[in-house]
PDB file of N, CA, C and O in Angstrom:
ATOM      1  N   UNK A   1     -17.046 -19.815  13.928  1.00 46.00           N
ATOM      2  CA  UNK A   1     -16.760 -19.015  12.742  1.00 46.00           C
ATOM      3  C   UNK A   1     -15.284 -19.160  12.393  1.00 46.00           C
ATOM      4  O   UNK A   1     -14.371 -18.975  13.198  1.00 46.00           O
ATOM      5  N   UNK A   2     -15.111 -19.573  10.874  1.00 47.00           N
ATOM      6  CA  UNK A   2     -13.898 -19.454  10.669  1.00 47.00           C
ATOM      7  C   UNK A   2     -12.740 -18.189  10.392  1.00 47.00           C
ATOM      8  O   UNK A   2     -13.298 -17.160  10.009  1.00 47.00           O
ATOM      9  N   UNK A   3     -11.999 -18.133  10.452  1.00 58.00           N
ATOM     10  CA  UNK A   3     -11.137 -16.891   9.988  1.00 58.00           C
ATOM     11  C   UNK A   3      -9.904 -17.019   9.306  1.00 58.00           C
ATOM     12  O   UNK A   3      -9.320 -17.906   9.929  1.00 58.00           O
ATOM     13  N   UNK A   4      -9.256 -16.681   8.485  1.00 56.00           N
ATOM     14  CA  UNK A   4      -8.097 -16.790   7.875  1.00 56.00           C
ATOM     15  C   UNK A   4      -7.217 -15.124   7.985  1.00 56.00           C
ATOM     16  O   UNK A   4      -7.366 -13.996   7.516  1.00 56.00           O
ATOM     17  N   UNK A   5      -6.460 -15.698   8.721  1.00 60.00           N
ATOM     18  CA  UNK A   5      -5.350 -14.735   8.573  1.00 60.00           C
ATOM     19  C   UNK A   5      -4.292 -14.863   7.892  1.00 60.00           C
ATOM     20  O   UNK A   5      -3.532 -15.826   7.791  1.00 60.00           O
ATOM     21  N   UNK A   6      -4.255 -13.264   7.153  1.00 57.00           N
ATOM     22  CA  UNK A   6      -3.165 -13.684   6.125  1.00 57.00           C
ATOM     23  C   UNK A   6      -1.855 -13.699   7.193  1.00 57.00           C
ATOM     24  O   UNK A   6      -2.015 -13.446   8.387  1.00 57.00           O
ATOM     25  N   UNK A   7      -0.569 -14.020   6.624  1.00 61.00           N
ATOM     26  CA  UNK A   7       0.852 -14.509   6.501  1.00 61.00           C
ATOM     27  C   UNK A   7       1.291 -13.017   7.344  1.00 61.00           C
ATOM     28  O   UNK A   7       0.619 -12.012   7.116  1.00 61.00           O
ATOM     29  N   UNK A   8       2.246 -12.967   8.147  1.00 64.00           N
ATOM     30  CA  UNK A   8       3.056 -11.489   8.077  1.00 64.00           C
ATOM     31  C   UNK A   8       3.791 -11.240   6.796  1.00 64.00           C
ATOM     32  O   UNK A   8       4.239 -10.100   6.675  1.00 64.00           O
ATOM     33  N   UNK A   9       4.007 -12.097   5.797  1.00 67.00           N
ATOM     34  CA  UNK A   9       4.973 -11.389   4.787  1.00 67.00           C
ATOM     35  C   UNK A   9       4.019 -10.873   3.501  1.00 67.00           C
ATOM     36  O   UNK A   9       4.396 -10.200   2.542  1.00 67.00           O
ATOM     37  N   UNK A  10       2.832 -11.327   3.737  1.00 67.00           N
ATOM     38  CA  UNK A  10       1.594 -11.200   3.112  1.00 67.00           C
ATOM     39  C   UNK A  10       0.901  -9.707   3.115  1.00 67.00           C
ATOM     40  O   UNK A  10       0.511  -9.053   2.148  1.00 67.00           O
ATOM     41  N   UNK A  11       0.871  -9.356   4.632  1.00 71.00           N
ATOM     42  CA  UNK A  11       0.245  -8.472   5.447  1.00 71.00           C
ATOM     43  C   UNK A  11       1.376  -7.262   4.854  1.00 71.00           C
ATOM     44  O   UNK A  11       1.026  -6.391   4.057  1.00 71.00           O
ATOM     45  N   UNK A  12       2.727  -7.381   5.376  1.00 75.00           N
ATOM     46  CA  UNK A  12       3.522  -6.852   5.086  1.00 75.00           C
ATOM     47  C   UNK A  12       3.810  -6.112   3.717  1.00 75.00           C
ATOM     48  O   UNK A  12       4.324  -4.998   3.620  1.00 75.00           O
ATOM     49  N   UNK A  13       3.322  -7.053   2.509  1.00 74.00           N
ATOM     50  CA  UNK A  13       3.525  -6.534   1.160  1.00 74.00           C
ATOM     51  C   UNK A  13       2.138  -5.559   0.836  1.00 74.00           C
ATOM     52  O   UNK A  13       2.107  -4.651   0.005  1.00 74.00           O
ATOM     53  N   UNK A  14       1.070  -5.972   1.668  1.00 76.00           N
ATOM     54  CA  UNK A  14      -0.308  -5.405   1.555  1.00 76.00           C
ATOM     55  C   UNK A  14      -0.112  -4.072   1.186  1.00 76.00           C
ATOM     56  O   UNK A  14      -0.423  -3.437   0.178  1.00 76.00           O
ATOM     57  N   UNK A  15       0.772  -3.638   2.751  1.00 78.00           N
ATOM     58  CA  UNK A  15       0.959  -2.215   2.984  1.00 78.00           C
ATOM     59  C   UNK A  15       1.885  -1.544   3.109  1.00 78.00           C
ATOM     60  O   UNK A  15       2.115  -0.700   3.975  1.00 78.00           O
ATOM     61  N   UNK A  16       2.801  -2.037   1.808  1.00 80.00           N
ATOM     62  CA  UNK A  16       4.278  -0.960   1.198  1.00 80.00           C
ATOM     63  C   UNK A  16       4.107  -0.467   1.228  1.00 80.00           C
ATOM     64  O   UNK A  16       2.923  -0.577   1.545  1.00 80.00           O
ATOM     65  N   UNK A  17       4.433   0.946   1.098  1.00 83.00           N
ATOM     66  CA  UNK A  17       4.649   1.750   0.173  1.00 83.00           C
ATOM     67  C   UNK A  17       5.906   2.609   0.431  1.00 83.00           C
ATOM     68  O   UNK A  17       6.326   2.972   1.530  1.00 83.00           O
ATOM     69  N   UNK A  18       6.515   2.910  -0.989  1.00 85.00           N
ATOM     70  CA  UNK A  18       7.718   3.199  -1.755  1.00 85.00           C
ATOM     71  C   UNK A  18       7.544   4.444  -2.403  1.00 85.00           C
ATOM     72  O   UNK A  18       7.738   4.433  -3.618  1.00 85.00           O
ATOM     73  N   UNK A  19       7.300   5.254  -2.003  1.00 89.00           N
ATOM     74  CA  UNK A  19       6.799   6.267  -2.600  1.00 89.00           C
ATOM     75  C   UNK A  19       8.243   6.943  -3.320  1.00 89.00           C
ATOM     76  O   UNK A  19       9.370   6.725  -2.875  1.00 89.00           O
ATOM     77  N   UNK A  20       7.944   7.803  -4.525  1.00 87.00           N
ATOM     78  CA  UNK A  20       8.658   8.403  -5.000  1.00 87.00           C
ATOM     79  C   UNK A  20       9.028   9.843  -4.381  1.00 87.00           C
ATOM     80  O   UNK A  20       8.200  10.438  -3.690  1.00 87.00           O
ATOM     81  N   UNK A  21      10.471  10.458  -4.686  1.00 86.00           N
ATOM     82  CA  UNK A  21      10.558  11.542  -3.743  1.00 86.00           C
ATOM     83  C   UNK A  21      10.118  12.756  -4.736  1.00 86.00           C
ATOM     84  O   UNK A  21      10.758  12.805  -5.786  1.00 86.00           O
ATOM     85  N   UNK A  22       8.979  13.869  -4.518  1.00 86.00           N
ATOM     86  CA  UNK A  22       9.281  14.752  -5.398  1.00 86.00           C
ATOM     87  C   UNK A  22       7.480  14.565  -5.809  1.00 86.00           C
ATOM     88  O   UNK A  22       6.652  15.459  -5.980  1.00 86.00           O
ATOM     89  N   UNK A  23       7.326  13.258  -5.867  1.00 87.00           N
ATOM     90  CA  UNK A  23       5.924  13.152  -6.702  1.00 87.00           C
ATOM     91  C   UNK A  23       4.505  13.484  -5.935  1.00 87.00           C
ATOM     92  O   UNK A  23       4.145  12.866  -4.933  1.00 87.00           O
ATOM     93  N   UNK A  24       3.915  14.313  -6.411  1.00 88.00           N
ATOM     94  CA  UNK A  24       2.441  14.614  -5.857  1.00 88.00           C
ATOM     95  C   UNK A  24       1.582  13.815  -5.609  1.00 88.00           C
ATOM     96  O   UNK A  24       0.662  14.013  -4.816  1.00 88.00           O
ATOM     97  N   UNK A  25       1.776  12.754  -6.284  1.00 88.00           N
ATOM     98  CA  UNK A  25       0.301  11.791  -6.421  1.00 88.00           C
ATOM     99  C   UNK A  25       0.887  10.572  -5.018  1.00 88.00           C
ATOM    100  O   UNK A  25       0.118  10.054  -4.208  1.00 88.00           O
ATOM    101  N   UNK A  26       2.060  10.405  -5.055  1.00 90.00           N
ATOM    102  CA  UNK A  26       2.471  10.158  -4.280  1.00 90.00           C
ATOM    103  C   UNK A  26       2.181   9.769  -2.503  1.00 90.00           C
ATOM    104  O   UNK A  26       1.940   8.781  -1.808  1.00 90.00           O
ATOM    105  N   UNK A  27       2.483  11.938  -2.278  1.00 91.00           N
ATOM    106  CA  UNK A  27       2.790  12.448  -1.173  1.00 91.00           C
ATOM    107  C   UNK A  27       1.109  12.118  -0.446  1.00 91.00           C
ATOM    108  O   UNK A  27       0.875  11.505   0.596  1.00 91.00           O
ATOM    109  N   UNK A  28       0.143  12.739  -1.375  1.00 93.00           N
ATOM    110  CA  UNK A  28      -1.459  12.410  -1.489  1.00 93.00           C
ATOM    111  C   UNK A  28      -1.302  11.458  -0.970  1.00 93.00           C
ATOM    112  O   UNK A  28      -1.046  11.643   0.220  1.00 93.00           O
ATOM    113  N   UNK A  29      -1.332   9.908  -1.413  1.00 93.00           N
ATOM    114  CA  UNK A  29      -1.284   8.147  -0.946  1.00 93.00           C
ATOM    115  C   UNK A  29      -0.910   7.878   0.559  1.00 93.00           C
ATOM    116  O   UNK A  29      -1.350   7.163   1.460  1.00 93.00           O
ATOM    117  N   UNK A  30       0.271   8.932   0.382  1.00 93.00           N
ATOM    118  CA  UNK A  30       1.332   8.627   1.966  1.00 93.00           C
ATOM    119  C   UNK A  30       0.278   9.084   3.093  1.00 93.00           C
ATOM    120  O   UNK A  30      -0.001   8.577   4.180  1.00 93.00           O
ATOM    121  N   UNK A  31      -0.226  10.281   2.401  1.00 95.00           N
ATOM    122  CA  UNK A  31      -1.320  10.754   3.618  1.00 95.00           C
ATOM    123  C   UNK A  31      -2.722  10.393   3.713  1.00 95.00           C
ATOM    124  O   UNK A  31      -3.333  10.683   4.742  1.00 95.00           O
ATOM    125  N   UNK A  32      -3.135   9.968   3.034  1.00 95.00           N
ATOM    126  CA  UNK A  32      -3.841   9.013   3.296  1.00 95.00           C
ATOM    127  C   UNK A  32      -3.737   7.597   3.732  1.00 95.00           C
ATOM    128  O   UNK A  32      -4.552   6.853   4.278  1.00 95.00           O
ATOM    129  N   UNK A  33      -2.250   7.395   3.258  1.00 93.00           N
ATOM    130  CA  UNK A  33      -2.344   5.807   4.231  1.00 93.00           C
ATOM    131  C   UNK A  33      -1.665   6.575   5.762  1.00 93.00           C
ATOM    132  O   UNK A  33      -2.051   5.781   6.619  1.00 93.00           O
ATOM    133  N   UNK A  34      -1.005   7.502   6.375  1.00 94.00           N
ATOM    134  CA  UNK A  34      -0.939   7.942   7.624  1.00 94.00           C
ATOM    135  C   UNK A  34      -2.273   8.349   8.073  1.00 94.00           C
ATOM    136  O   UNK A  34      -2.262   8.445   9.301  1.00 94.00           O
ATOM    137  N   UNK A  35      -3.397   8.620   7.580  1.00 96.00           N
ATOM    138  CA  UNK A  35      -4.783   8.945   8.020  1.00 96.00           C
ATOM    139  C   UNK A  35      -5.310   7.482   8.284  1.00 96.00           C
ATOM    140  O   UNK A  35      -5.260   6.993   9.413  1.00 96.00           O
ATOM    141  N   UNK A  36      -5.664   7.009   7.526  1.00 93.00           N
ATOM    142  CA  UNK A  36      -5.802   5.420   7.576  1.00 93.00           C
ATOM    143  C   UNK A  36      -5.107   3.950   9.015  1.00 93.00           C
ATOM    144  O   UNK A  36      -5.517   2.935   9.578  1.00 93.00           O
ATOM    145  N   UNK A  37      -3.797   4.886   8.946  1.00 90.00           N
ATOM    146  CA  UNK A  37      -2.969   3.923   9.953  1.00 90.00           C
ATOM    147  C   UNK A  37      -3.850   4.263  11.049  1.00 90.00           C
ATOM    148  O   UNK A  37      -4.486   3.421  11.682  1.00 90.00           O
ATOM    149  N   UNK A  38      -3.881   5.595  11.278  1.00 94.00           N
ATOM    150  CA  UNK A  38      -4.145   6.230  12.676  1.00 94.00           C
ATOM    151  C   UNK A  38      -5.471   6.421  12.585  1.00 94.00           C
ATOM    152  O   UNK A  38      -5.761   7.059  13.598  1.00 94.00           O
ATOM    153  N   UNK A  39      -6.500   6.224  11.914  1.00 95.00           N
ATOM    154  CA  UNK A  39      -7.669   5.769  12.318  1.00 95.00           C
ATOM    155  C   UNK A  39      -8.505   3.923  12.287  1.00 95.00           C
ATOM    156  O   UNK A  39      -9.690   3.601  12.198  1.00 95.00           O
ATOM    157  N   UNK A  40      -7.423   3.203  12.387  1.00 90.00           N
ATOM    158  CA  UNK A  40      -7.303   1.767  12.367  1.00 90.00           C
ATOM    159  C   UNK A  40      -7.936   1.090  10.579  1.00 90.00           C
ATOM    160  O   UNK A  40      -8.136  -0.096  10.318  1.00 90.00           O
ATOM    161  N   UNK A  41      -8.110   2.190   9.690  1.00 91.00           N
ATOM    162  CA  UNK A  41      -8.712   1.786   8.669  1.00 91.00           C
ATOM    163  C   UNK A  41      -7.744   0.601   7.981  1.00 91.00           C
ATOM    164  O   UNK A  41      -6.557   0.915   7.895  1.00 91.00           O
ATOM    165  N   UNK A  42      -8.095  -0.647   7.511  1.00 87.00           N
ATOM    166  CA  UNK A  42      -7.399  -1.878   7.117  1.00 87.00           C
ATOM    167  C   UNK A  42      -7.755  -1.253   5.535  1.00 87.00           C
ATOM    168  O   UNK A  42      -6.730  -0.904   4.949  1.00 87.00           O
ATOM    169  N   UNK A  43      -8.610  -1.121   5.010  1.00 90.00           N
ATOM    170  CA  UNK A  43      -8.865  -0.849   4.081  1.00 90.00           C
ATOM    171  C   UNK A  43      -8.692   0.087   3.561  1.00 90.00           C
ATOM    172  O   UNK A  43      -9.087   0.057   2.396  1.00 90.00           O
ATOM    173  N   UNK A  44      -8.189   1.133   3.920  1.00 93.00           N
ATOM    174  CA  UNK A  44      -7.657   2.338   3.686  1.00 93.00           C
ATOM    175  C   UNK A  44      -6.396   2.200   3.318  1.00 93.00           C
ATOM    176  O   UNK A  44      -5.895   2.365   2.206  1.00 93.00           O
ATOM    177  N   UNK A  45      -5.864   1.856   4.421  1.00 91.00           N
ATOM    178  CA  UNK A  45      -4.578   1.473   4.523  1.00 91.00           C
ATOM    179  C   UNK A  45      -3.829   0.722   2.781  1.00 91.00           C
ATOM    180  O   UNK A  45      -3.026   1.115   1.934  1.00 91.00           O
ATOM    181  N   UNK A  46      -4.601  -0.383   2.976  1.00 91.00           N
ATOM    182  CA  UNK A  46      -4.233  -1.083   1.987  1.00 91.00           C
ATOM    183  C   UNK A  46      -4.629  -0.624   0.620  1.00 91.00           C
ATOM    184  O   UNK A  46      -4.081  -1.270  -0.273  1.00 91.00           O
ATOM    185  N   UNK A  47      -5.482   0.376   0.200  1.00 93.00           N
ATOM    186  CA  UNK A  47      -5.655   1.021  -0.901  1.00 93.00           C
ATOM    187  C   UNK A  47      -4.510   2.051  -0.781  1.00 93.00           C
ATOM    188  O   UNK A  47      -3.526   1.811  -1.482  1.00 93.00           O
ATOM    189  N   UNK A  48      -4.485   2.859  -0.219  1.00 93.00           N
ATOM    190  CA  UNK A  48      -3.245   4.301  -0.378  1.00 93.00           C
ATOM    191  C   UNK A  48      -1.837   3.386  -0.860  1.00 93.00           C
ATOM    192  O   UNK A  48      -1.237   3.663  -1.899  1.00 93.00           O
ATOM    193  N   UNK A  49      -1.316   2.002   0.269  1.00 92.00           N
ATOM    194  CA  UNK A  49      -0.248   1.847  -0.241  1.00 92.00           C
ATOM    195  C   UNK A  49      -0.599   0.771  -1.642  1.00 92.00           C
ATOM    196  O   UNK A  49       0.318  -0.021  -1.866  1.00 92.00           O
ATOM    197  N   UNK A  50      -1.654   0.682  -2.464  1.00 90.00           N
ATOM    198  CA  UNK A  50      -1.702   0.680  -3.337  1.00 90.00           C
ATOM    199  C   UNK A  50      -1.806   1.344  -4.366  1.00 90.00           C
ATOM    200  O   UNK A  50      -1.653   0.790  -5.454  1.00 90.00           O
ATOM    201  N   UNK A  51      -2.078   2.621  -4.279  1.00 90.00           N
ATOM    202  CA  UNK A  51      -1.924   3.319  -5.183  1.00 90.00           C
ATOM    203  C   UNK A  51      -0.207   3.829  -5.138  1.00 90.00           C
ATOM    204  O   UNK A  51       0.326   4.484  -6.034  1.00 90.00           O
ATOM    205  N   UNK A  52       0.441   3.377  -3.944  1.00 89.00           N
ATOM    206  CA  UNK A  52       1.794   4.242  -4.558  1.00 89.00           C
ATOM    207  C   UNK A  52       2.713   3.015  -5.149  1.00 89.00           C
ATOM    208  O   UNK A  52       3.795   3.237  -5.692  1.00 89.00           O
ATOM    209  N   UNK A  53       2.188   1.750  -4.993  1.00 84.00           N
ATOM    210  CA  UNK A  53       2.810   0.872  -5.620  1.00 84.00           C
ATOM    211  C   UNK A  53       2.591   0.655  -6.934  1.00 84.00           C
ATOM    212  O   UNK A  53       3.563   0.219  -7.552  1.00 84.00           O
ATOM    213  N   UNK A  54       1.299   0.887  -7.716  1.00 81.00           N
ATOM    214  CA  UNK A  54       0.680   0.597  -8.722  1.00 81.00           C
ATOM    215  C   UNK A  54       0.543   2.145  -9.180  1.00 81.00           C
ATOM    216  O   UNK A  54      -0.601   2.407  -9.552  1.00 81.00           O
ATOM    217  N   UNK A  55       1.486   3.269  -9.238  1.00 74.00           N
ATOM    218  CA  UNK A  55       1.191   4.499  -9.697  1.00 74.00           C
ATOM    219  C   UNK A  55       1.129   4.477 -11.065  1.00 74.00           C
ATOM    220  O   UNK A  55       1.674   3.601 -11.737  1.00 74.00           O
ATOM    221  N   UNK A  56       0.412   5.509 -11.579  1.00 69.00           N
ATOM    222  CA  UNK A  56       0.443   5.082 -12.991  1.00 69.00           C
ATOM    223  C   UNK A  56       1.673   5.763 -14.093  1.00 69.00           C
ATOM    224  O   UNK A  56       1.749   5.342 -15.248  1.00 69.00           O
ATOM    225  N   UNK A  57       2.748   7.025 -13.490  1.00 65.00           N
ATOM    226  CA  UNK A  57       3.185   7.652 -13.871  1.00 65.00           C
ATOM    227  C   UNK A  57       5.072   7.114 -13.478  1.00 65.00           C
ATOM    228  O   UNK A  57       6.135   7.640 -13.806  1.00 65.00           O
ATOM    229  N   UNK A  58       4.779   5.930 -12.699  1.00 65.00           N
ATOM    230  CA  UNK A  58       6.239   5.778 -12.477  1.00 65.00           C
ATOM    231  C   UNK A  58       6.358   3.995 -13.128  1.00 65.00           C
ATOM    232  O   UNK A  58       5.405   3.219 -13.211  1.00 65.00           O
ATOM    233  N   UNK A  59       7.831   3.696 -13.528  1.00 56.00           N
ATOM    234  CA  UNK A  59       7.983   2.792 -14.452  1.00 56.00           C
ATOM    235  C   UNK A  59       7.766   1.176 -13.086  1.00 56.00           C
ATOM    236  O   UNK A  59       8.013   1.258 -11.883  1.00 56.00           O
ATOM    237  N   UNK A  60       7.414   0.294 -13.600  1.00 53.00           N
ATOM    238  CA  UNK A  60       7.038  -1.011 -12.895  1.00 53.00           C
ATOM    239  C   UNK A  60       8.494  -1.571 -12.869  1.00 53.00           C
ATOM    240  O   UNK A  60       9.248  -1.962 -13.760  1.00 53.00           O
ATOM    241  N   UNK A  61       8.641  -1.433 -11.133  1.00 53.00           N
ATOM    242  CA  UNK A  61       9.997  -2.130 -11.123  1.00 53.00           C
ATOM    243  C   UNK A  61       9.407  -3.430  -9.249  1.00 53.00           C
ATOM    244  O   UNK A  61       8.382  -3.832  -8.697  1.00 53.00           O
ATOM    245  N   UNK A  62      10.751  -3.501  -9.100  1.00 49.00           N
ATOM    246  CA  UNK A  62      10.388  -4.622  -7.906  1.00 49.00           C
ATOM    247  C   UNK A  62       9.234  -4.019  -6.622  1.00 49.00           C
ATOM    248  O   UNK A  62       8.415  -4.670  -5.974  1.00 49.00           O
ATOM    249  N   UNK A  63       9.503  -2.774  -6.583  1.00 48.00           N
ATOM    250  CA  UNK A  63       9.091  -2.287  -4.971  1.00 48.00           C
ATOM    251  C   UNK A  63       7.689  -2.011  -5.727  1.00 48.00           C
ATOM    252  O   UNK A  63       6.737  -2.406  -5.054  1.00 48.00           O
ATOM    253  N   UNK A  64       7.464  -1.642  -6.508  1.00 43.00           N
ATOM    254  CA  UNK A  64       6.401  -1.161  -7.263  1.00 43.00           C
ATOM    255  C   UNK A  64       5.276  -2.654  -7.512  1.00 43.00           C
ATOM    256  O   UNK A  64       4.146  -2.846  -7.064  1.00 43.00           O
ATOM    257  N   UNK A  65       5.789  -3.173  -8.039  1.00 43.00           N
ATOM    258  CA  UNK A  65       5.410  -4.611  -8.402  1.00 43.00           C
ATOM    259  C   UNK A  65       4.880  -5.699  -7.512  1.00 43.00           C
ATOM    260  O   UNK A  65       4.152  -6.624  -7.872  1.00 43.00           O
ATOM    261  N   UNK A  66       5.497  -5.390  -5.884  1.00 44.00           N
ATOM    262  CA  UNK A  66       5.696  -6.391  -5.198  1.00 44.00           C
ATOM    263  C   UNK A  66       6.613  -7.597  -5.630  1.00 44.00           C
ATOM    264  O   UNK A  66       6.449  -8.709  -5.129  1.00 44.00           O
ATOM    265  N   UNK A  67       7.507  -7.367  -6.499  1.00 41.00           N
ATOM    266  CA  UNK A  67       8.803  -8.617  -6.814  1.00 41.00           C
ATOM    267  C   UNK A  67       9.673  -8.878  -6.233  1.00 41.00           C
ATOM    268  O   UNK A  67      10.201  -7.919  -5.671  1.00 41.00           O
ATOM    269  N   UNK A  68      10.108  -9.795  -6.091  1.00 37.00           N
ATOM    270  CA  UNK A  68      10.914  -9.513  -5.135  1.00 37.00           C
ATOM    271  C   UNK A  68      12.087 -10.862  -6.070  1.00 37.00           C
ATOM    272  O   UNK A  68      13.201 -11.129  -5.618  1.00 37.00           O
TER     273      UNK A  68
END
């Protein structure tokens, strides 16, 4: 069986997150991706720190974007 593993800088951008200080929708994401870490969820994980990268209420900049 084959497998592909992604990159560490790959893996790494998966599961930013940059959260804003102050913001609700935020703080929500953070705790769910700390629920996620600590129950080994990959997929969890990688949705929460997508929603704080891709929020819909804060402006699209590098950390947000994944730009680098």
């Amino acid at each position: 069986m084959w497998a592909v593993q992604p990159s560490a800088s790959l893996d790494a951008w998966l599961y930013q997150a940059d959260p804003v200080a102050g913001c609700d929708g935020c703080a929500r994401a953070m705790r769910r991706l700390a629920g996620a870490e600590k129950a080994g969820d990959q997929t969890g994980r990688y949705e929460a720190s997508r929603d704080v990268r891709a929020h819909p209420d804060h402006p699209a900049g590098p950390s947000r974007a994944g730009e680098r």
